[in-house]
Structures are given as structure tokens and as C-alpha cells.
PDB file of C-alpha atoms in Angstrom:
ATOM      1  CA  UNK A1130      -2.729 -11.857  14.437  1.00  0.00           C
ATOM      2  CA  UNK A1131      -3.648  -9.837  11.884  1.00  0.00           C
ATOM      3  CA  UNK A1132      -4.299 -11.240   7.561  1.00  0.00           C
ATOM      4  CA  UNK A1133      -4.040  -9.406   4.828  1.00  0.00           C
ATOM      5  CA  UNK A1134      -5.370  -9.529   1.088  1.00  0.00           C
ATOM      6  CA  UNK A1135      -5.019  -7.239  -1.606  1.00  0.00           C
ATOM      7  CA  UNK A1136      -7.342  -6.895  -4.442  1.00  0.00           C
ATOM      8  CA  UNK A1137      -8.005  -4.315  -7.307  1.00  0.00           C
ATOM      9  CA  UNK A1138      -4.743  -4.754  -9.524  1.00  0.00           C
ATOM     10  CA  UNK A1139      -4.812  -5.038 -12.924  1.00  0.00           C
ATOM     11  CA  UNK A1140      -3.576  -3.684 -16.571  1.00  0.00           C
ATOM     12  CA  UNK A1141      -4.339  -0.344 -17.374  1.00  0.00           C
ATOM     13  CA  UNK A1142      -2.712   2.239 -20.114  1.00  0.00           C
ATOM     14  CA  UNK A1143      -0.267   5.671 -18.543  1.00  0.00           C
ATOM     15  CA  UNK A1144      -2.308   8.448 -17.274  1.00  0.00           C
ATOM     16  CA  UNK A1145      -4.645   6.262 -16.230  1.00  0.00           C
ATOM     17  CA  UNK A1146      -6.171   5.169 -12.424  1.00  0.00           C
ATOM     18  CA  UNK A1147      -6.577   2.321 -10.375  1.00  0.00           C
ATOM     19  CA  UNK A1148      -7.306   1.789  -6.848  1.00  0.00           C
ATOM     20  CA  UNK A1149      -5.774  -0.641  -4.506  1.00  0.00           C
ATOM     21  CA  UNK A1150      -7.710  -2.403  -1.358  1.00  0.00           C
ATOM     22  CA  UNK A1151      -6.456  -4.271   1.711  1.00  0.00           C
ATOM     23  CA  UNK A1152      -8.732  -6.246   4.057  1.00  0.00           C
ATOM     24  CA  UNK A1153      -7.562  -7.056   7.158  1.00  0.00           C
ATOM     25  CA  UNK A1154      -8.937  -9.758   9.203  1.00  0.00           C
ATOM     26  CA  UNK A1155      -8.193  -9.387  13.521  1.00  0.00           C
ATOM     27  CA  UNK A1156      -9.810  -7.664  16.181  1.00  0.00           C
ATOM     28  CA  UNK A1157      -6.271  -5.421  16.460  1.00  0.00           C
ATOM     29  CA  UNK A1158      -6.346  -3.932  13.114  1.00  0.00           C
ATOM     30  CA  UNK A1159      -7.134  -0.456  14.341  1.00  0.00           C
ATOM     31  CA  UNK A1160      -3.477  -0.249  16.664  1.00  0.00           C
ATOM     32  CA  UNK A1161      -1.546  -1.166  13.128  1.00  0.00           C
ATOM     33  CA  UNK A1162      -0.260   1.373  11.037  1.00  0.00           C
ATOM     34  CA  UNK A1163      -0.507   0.277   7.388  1.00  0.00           C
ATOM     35  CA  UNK A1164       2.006   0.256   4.166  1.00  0.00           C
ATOM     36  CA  UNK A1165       2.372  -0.319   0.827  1.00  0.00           C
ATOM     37  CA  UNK A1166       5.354  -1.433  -0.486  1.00  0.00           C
ATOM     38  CA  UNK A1167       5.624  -2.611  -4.266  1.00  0.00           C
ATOM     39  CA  UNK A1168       8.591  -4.634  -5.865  1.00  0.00           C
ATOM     40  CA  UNK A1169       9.397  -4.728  -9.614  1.00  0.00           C
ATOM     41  CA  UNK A1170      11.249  -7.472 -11.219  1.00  0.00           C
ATOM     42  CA  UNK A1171      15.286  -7.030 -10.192  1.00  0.00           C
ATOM     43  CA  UNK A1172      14.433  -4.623  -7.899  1.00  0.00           C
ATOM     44  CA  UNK A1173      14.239  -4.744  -3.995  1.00  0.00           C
ATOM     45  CA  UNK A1174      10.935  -4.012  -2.140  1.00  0.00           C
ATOM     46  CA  UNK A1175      10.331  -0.083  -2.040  1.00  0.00           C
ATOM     47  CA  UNK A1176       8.080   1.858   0.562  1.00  0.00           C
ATOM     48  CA  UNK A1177       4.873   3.184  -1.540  1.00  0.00           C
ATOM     49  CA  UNK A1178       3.032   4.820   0.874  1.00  0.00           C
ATOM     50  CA  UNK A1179       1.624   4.688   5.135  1.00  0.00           C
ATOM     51  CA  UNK A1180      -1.121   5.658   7.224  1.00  0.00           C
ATOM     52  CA  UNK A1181      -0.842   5.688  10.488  1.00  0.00           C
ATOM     53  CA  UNK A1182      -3.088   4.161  12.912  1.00  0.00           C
ATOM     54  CA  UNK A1183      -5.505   6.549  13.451  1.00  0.00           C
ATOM     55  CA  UNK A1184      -5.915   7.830  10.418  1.00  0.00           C
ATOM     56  CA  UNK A1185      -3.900  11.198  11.585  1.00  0.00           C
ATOM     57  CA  UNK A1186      -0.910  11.389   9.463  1.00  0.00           C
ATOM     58  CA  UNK A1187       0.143  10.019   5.930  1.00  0.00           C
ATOM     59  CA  UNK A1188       3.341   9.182   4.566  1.00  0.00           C
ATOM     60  CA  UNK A1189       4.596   9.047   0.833  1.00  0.00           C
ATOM     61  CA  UNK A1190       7.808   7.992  -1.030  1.00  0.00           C
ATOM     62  CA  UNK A1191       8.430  11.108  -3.477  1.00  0.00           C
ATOM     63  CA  UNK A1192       7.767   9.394  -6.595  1.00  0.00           C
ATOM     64  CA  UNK A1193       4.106   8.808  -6.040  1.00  0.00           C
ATOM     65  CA  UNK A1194       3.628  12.092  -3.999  1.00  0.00           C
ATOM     66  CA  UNK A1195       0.877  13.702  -5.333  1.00  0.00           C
ATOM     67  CA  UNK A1196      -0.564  11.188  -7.710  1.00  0.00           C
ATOM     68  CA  UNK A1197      -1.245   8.202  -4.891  1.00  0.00           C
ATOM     69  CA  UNK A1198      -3.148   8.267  -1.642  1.00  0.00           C
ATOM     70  CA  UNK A1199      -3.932   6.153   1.003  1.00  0.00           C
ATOM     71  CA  UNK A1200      -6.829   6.002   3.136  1.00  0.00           C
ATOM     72  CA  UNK A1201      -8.394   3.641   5.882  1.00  0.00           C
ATOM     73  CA  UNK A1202     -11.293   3.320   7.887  1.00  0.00           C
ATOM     74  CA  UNK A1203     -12.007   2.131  11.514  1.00  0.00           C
ATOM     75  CA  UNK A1204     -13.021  -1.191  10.398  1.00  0.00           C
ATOM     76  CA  UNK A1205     -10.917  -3.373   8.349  1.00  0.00           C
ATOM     77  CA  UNK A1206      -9.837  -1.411   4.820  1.00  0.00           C
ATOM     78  CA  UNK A1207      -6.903   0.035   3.624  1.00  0.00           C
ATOM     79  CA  UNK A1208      -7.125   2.106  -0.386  1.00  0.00           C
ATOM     80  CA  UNK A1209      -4.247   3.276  -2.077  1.00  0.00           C
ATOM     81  CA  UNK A1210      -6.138   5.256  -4.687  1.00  0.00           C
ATOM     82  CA  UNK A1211      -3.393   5.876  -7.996  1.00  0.00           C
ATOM     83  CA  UNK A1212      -3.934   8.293 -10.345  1.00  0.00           C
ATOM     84  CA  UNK A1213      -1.842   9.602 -13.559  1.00  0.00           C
ATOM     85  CA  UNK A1214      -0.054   5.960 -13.394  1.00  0.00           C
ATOM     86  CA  UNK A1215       3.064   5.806 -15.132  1.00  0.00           C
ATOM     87  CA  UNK A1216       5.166   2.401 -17.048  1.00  0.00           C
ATOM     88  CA  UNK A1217       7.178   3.094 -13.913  1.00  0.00           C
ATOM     89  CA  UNK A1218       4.869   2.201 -11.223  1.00  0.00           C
ATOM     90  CA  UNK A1219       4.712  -1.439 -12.953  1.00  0.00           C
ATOM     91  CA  UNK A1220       5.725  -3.662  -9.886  1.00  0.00           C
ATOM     92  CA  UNK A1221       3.478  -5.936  -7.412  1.00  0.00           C
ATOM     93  CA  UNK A1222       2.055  -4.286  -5.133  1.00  0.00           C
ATOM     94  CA  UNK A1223       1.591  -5.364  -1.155  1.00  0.00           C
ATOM     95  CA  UNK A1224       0.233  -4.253   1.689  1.00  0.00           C
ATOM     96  CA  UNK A1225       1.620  -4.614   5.122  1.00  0.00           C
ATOM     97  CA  UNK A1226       0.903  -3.791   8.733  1.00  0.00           C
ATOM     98  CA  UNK A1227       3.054  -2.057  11.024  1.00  0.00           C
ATOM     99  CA  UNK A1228       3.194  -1.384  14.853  1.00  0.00           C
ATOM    100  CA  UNK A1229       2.344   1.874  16.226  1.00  0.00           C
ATOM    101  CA  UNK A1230       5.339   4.196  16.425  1.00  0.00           C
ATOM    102  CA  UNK A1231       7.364   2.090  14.259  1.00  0.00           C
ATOM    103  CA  UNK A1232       9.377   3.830  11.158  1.00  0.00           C
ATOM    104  CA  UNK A1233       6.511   3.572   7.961  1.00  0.00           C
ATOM    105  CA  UNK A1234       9.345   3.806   5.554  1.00  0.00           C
ATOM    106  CA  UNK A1235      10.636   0.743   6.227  1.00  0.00           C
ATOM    107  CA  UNK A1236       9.595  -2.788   5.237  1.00  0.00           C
ATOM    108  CA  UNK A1237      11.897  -4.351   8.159  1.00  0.00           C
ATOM    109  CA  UNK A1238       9.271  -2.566  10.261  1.00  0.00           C
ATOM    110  CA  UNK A1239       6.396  -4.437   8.977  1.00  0.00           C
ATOM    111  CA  UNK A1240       4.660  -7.770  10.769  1.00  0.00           C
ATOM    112  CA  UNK A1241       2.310  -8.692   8.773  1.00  0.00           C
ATOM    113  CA  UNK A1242       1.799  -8.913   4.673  1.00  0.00           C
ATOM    114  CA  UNK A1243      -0.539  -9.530   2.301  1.00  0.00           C
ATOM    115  CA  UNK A1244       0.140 -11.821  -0.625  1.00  0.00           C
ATOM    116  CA  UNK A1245       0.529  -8.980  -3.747  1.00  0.00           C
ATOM    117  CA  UNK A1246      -1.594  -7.732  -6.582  1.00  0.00           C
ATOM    118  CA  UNK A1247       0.140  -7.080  -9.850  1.00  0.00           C
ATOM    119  CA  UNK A1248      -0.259  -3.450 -11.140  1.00  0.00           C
ATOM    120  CA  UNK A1249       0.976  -3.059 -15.123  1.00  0.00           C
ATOM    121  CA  UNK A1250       1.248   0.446 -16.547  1.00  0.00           C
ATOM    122  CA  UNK A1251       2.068  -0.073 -20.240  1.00  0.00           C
ATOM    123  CA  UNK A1252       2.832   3.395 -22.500  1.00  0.00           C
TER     124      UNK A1252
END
């Protein structure tokens, strides 16, 4: 069983940065891979951004490529670090844990999820 909570949302202005956790509570936390997904109003769920495992490889939807990244440690955390934010990227954000080998991209792949923190870009 693995819990997650987000934290670090918030209002800030375009071109701006903000930076995303996710604590996991469970002993198995290290054999999930970890997403985040964020969902606008009218809009479906949409794949952020993955880490596997490990740490070893890193996934990202092309609109965030090169402005987001996510990171993890061995223990229980999960960043997405988001720089040069745009109106765009308004949605709430979640993270969401994944088996091992499982395809990142997809939320149907996901077990586990945390509850959402909003993120508001205004122009």
C-alpha cells in the first residue's frame, strides 16, 4: 500500500517557478515508478511527467519538455521542479505511483494517487 500527498502548489505570475513535492508513505515506494498527471477544468487527466523506479530514466509530455523536471530520492520524495510556467499549465496537479515496467504515459497504469495541489499561472 502505498499514500500519497502533494504539497507546494500555489498562484504565481508566467515566467515564473514553482516546485511540486510528493511524499509517499510504504515500505514499497522504491519498486514504484512515479507520475504526474495534471487536469484542467473540461479537460481529461494528461500525463505531466515520470521517473522510473530507480531513478534511471525520465519521461516528459512535450509541452513541459524542457521547462519541468522530476526527481526522486531513495526514501520517500518525488519533485517536479517547473520553471518558465505558462497560463497554460493552470490545472491540478497529482501525483501517482506506477508499477515497474508499466507504460508512464498512461494514467490507466497508475495504482495509487495523491489527492491534487492546484497550480495557477495567471499572464
Amino acid at each position: 500500500q502505498v499514500q500519497l500527498v502533494e504539497s507546494g502548489g500555489g498562484l504565481v505570475q508566467a515566467g515564473e517557478s514553482l516546485r511540486l513535492s510528493c511524499a509517499a508513505s510504504g515500505r514499497t515506494f522504491r519498486l514504484y515508478a512515479m507520475g504526474w498527471f495534471r487536469q484542467a477544468p473540461g479537460k481529461e487527466r494528461e500525463f505531466v511527467a515520470a521517473i522510473s523506479g530507480g531513478a534511471f530514466s525520465t519521461y516528459y509530455a512535450d509541452s513541459v519538455k524542457g521547462r519541468f523536471t522530476i526527481s526522486r530520492d531513495n526514501t520517500k520524495n518525488t519533485d517536479l521542479q517547473m520553471n518558465s510556467l505558462k497560463p497554460e499549465d493552470t490545472a491540478v496537479y497529482y501525483c501517482a505511483a506506477a508499477p515497474a515496467g508499466s507504460n508512464l504515459a498512461s494514467a490507466g497504469s497508475y495504482t495509487y494517487w495523491g489527492q491534487g495541489t492546484q497550480v495557477t499561472v495567471s499572464s
